[in-house]
PDB file of C-alpha atoms and ligand atoms in Angstrom:
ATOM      1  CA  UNK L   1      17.716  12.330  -3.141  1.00  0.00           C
ATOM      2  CA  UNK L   2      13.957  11.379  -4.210  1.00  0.00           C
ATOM      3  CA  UNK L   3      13.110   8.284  -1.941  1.00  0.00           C
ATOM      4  CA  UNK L   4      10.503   5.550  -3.307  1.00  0.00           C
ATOM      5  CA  UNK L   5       8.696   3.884  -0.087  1.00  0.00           C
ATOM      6  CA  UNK L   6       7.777   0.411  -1.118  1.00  0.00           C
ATOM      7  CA  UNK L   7       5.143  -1.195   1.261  1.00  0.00           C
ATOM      8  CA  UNK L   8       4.726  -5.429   0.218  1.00  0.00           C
ATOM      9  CA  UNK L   9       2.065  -7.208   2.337  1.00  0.00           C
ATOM     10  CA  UNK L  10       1.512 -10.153   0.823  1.00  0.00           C
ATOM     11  CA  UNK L  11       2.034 -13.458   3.016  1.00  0.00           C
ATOM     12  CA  UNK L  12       3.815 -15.345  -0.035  1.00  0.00           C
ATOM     13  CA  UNK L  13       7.399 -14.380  -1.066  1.00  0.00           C
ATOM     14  CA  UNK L  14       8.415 -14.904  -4.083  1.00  0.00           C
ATOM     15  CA  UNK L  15       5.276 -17.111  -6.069  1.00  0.00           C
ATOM     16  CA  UNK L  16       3.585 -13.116  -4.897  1.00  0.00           C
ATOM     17  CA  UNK L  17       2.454 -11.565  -7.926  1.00  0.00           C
ATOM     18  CA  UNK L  18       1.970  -8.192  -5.758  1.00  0.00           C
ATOM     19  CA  UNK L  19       5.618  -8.459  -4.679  1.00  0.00           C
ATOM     20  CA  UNK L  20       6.987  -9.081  -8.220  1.00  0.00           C
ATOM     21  CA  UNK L  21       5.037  -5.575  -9.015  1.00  0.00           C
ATOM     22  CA  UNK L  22       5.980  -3.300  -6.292  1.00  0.00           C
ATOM     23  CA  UNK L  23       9.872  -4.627  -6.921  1.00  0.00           C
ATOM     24  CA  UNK L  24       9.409  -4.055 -10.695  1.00  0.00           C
ATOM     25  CA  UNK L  25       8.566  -0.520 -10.094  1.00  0.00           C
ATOM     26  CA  UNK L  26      10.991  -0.121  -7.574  1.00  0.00           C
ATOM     27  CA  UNK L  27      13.717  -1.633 -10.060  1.00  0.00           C
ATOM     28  CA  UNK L  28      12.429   1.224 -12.494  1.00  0.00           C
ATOM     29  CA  UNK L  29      12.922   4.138  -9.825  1.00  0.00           C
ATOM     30  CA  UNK L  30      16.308   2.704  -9.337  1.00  0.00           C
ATOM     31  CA  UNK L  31      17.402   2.824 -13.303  1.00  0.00           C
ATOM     32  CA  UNK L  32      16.990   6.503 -13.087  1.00  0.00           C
ATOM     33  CA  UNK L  33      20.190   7.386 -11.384  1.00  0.00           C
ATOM     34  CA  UNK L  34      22.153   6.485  -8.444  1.00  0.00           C
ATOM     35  CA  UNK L  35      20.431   8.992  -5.642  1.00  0.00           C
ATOM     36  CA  UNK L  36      16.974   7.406  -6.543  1.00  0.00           C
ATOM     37  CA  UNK L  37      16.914   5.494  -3.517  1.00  0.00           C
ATOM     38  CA  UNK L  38      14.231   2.561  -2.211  1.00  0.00           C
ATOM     39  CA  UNK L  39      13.174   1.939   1.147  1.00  0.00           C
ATOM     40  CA  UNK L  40      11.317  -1.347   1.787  1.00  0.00           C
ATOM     41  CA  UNK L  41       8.541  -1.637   4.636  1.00  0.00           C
ATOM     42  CA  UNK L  42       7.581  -5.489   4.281  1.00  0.00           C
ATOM     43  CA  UNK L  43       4.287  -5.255   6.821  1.00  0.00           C
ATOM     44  CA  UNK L  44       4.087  -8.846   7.093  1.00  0.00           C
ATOM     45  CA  UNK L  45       7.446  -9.806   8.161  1.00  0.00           C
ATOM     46  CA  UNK L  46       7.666  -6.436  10.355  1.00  0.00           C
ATOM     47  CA  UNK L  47       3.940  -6.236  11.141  1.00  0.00           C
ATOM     48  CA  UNK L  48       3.033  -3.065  12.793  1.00  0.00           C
ATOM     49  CA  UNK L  49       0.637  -3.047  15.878  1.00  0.00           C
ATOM     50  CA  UNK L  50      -3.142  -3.728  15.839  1.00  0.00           C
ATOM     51  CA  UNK L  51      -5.153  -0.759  16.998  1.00  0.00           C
ATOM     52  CA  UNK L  52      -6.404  -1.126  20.661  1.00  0.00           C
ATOM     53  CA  UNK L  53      -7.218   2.107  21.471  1.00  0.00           C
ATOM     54  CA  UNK L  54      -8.987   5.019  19.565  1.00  0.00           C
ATOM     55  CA  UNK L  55      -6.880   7.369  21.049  1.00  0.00           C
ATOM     56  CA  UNK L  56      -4.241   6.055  18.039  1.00  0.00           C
ATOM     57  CA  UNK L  57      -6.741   7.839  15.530  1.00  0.00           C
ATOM     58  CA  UNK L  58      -5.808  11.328  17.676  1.00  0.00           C
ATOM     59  CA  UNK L  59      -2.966  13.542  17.554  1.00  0.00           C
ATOM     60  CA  UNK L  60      -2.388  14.205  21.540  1.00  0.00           C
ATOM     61  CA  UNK L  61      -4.134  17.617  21.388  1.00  0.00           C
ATOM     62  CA  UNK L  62      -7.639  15.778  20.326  1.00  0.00           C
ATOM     63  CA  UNK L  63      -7.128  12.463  22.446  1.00  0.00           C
ATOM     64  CA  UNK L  64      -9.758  13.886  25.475  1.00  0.00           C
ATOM     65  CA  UNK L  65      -6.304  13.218  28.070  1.00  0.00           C
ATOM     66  CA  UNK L  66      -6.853   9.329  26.973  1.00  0.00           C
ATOM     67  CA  UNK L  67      -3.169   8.192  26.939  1.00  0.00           C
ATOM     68  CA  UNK L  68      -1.460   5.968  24.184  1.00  0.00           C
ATOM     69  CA  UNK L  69       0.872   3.296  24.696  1.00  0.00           C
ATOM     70  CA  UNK L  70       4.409   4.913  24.301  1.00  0.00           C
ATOM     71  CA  UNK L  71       5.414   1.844  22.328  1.00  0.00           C
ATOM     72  CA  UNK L  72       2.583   2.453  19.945  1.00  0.00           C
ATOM     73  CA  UNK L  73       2.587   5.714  20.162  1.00  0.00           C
ATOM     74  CA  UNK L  74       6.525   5.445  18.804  1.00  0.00           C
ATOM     75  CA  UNK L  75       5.332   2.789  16.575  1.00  0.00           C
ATOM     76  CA  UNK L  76       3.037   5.735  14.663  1.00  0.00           C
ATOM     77  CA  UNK L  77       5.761   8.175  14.844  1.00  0.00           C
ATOM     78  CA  UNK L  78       7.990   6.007  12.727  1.00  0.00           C
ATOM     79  CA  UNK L  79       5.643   5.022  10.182  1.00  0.00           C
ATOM     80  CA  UNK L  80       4.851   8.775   9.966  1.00  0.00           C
ATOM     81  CA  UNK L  81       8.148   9.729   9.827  1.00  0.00           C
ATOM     82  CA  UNK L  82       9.217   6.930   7.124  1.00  0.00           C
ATOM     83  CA  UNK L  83       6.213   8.163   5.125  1.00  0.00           C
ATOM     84  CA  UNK L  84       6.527  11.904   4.911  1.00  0.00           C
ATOM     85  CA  UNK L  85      10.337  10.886   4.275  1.00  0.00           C
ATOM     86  CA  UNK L  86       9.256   9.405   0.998  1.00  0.00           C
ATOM     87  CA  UNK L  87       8.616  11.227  -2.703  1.00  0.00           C
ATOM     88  CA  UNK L  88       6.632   8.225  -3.439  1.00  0.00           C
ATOM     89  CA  UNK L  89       5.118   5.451  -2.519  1.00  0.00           C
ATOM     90  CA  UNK L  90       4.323   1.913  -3.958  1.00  0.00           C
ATOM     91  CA  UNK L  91       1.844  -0.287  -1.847  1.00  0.00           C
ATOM     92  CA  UNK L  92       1.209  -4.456  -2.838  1.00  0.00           C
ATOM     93  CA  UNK L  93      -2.002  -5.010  -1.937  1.00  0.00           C
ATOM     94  CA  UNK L  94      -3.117  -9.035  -2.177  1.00  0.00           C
ATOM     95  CA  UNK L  95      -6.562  -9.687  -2.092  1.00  0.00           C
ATOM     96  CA  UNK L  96      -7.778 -11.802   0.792  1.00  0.00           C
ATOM     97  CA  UNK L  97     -11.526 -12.466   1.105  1.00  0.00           C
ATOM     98  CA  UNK L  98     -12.158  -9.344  -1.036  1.00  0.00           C
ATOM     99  CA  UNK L  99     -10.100  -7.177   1.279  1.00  0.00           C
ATOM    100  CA  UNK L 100      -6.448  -5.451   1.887  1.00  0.00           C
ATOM    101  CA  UNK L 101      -4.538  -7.242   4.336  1.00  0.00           C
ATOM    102  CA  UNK L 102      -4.835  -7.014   7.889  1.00  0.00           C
ATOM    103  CA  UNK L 103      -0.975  -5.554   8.080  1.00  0.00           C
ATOM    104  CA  UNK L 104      -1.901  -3.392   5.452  1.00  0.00           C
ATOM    105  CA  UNK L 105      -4.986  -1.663   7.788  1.00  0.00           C
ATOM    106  CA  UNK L 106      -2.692  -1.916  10.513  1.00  0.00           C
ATOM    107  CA  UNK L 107      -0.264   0.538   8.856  1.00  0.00           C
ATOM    108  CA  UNK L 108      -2.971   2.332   7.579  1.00  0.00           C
ATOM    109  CA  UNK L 109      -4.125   3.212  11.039  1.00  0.00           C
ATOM    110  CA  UNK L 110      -1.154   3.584  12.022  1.00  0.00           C
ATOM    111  CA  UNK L 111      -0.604   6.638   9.710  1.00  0.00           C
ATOM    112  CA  UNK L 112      -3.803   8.001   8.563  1.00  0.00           C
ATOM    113  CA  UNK L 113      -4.314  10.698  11.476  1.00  0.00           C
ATOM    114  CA  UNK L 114      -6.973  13.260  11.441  1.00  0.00           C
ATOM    115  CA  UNK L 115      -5.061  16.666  12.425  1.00  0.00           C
ATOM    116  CA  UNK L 116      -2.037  15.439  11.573  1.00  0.00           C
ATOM    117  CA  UNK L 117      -1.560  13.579   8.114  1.00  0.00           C
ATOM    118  CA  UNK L 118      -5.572  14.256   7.128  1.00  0.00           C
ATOM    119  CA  UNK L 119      -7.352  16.965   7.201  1.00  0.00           C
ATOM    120  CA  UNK L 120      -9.531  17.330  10.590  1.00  0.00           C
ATOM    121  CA  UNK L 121      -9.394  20.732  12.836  1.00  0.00           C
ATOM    122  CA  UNK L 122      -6.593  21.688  10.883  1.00  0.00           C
ATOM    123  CA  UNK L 123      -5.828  21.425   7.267  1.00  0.00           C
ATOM    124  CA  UNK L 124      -2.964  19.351   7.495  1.00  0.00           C
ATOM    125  CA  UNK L 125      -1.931  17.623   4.598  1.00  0.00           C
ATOM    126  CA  UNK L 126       1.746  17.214   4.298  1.00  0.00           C
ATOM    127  CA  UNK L 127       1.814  14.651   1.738  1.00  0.00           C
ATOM    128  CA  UNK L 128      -0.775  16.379  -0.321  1.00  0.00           C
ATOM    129  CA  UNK L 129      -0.045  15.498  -4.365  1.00  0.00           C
ATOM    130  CA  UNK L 130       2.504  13.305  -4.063  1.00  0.00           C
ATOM    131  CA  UNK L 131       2.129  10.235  -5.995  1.00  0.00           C
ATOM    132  CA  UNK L 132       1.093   6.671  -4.676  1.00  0.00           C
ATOM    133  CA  UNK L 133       0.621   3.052  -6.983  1.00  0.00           C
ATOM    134  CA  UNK L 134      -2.065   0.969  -5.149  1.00  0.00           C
ATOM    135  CA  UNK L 135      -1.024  -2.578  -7.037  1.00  0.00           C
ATOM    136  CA  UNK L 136      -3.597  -5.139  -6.375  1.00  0.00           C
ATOM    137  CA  UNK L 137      -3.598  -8.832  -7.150  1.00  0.00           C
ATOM    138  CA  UNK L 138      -6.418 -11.235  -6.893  1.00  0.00           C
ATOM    139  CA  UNK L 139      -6.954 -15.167  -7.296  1.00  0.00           C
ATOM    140  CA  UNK L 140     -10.014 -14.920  -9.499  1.00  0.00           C
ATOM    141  CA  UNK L 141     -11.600 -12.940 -12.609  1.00  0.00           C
ATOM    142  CA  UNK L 142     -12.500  -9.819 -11.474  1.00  0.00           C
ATOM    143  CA  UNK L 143     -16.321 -10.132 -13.039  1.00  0.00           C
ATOM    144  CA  UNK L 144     -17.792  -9.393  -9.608  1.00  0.00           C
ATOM    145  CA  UNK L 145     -16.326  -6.337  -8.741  1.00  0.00           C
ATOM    146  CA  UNK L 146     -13.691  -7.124  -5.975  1.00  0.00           C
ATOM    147  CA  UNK L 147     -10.776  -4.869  -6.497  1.00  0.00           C
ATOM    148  CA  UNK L 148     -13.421  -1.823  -6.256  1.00  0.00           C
ATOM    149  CA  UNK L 149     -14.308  -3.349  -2.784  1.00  0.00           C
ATOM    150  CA  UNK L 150     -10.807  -4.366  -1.879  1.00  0.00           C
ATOM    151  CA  UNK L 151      -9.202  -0.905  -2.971  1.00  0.00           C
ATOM    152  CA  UNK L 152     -12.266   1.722  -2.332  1.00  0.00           C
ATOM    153  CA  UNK L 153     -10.998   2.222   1.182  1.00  0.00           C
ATOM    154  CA  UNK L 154      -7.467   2.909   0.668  1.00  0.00           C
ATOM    155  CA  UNK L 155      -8.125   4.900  -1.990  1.00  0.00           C
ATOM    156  CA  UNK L 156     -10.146   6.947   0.068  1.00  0.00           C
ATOM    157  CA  UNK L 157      -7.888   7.193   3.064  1.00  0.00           C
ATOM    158  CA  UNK L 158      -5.114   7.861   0.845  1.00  0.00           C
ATOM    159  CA  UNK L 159      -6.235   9.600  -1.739  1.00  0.00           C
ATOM    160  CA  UNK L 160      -8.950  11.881   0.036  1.00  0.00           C
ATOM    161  CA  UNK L 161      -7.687  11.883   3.071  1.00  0.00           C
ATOM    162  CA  UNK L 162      -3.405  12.088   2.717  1.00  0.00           C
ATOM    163  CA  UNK L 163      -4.661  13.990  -0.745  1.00  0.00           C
ATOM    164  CA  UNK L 164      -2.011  11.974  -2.482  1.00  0.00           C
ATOM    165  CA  UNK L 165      -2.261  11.355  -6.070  1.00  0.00           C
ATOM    166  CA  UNK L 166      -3.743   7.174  -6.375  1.00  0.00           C
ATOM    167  CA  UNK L 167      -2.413   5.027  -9.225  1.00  0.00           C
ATOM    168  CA  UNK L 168      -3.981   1.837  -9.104  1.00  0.00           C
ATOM    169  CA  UNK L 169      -2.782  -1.316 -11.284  1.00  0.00           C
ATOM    170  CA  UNK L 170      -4.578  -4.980 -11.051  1.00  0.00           C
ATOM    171  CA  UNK L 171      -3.941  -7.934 -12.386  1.00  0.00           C
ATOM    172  CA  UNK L 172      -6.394 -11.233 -11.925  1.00  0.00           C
ATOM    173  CA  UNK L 173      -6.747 -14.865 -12.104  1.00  0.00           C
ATOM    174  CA  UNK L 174      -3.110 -15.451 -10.590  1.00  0.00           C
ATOM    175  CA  UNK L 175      -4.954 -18.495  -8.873  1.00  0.00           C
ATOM    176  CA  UNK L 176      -4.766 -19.905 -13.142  1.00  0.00           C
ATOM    177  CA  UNK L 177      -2.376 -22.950 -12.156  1.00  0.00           C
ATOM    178  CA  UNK L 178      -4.770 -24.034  -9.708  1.00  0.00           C
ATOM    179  CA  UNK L 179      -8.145 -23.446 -11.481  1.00  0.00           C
ATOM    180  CA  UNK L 180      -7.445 -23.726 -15.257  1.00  0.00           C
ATOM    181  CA  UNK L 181     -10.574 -22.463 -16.140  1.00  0.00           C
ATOM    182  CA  UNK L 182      -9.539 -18.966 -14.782  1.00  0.00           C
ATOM    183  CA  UNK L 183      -7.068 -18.987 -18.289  1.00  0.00           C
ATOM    184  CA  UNK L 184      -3.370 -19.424 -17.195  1.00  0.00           C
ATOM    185  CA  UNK L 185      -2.449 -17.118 -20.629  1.00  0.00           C
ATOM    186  CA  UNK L 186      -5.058 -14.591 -19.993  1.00  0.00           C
ATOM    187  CA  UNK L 187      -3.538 -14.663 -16.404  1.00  0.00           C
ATOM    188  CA  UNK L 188       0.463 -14.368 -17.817  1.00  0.00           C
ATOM    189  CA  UNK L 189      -0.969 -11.481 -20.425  1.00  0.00           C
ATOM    190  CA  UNK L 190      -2.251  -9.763 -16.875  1.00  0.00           C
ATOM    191  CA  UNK L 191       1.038  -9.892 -15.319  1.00  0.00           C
ATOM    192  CA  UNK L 192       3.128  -8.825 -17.957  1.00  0.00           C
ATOM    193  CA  UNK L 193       0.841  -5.985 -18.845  1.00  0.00           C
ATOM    194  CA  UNK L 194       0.741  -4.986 -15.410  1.00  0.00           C
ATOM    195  CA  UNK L 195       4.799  -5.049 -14.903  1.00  0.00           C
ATOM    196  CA  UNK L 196       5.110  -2.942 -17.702  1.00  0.00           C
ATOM    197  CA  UNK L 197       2.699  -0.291 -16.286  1.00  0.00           C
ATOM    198  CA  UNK L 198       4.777  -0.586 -12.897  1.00  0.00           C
ATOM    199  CA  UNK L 199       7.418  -0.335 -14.787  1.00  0.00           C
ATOM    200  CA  UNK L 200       6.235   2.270 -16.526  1.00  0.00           C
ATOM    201  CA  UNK L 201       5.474   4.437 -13.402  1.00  0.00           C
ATOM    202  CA  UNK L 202       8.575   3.325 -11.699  1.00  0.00           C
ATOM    203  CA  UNK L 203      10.502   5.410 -14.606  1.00  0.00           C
ATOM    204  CA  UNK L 204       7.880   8.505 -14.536  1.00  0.00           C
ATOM    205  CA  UNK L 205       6.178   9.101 -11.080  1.00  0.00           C
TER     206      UNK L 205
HETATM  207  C1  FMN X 301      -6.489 -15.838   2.769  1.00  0.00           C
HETATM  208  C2  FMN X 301      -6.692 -15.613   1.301  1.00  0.00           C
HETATM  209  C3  FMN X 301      -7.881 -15.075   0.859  1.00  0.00           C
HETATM  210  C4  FMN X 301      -8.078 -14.843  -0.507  1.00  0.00           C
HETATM  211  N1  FMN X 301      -9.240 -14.257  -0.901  1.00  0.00           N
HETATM  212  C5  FMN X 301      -9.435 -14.017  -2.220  1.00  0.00           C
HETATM  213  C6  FMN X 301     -10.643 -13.382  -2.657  1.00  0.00           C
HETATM  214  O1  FMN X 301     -11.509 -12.990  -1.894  1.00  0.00           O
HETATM  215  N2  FMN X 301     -10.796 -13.200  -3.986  1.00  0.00           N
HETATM  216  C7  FMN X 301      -9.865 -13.570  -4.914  1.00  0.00           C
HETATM  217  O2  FMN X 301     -10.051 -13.359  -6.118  1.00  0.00           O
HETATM  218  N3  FMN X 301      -8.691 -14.137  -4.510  1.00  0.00           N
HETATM  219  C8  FMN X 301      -8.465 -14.367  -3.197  1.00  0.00           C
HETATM  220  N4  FMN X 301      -7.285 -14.947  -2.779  1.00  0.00           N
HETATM  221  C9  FMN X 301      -6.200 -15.187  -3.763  1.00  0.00           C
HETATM  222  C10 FMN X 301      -5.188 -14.056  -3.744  1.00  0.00           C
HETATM  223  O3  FMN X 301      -5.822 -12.804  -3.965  1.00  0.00           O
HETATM  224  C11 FMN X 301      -4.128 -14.291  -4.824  1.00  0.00           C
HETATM  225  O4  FMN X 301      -3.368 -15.433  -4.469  1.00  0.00           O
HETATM  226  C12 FMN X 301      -3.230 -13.088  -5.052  1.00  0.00           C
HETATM  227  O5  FMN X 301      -2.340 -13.401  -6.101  1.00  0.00           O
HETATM  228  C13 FMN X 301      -2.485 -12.704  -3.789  1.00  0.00           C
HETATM  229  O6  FMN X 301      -1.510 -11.710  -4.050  1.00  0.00           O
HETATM  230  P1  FMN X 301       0.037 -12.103  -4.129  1.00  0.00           P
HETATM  231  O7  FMN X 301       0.202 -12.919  -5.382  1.00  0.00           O
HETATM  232  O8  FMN X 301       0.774 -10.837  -4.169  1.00  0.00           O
HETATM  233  O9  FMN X 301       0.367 -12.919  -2.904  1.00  0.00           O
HETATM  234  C14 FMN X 301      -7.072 -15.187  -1.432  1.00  0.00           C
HETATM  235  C15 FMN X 301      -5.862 -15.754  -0.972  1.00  0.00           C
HETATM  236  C16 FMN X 301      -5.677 -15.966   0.384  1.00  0.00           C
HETATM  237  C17 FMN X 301      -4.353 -16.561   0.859  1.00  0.00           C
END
């Protein structure tokens, strides 16, 4: 039964450009028979624990006897365990102030452990090749660079660090209604260029 873990962040519903993307792909994964299943993490209506203490970053063995919360450190187990329960996984990623969400690092630190998901004393890498779609949205043109900035992080931590294999797709100027200038066609031919590659991957990954 190949699951698809789709992970939405963005603090709109449905105006959410991000949203629209991750459930077009998800639609896509869907169409391809009736064990293609979807499971849906929304981090911002479910928002998973800040990180308060670096002992989070350590499987137990590497922690120096520092001890973890038992409601965080159940917290990480289940993100763990709902990621390495997934084939793929699809990740909105809104733009705020030219970085991912803060729900979005929170899960990210939540699951991105050295020695146990990443590579550190041991090379463990359990999710090594499978694929993950970064899909980014931002209110302005892209001219200076942002989505590099915004994305360069998770790509790292997912990409060289989980080893999965990163898809990225953007799409810009979704802030065209409010700022005409931005181009509110150039901004529609964005979107619907974007949902087809979502869709696109949705049907292949
Ligand atoms: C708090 C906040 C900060 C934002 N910062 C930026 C920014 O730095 N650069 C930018 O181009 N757009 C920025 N935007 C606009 C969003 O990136 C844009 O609305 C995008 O479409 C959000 O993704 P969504 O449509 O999935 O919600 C910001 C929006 C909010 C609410």
């Amino acid at each position: 039964m190949p699951v698809l873990l789709k992970i939405d962040s963005s603090v709109d519903g449905a105006p959410s450009r991000t949203r629209r993307l991750t459930a077009g792909l998800a639609e896509s994964w869907r169409s391809r028979g009736h064990d293609y299943t979807v499971v849906t993490r929304d981090l911002h209506r479910d928002p998973p624990p800040v990180m308060v203490a670096s002992a989070q970053h350590w499987p137990e063995r590497l922690r120096d006897g520092a001890q973890l919360d038992p409601a965080l450190e159940a917290a990480q187990s289940s993100a763990i365990a709902e990621l390495l329960a997934a084939d793929a996984v699809v990740i909105g990623v809104p733009m705020y102030n030219y970085a991912m969400p803060a729900t979005l690092k929170a899960w990210i630190d939540l699951v991105h452990v050295p020695g146990v998901t990443a590579p550190f004393d041991v090379e463990s890498r359990p999710l090594a090749g499978r694929p993950a779609v970064l899909v980014a949205a931002r209110g302005g043109t892209d001219d200076d660079g942002g989505f590099a900035h915004a994305l360069g992080s998770l790509e790292l931590t997912i990409g060289s660090g989980l080893g999965m294999h990163v898809r990225t797709i953007t799409t810009s100027r979704t802030l065209a209604d409010r700022v005409p200038a931005l181009g509110e066609q150039l901004a529609e031919d964005e979107l619907e260029t974007a949902l087809a590659q979502a869709r696109a991957l949705g049907a292949t990954l």
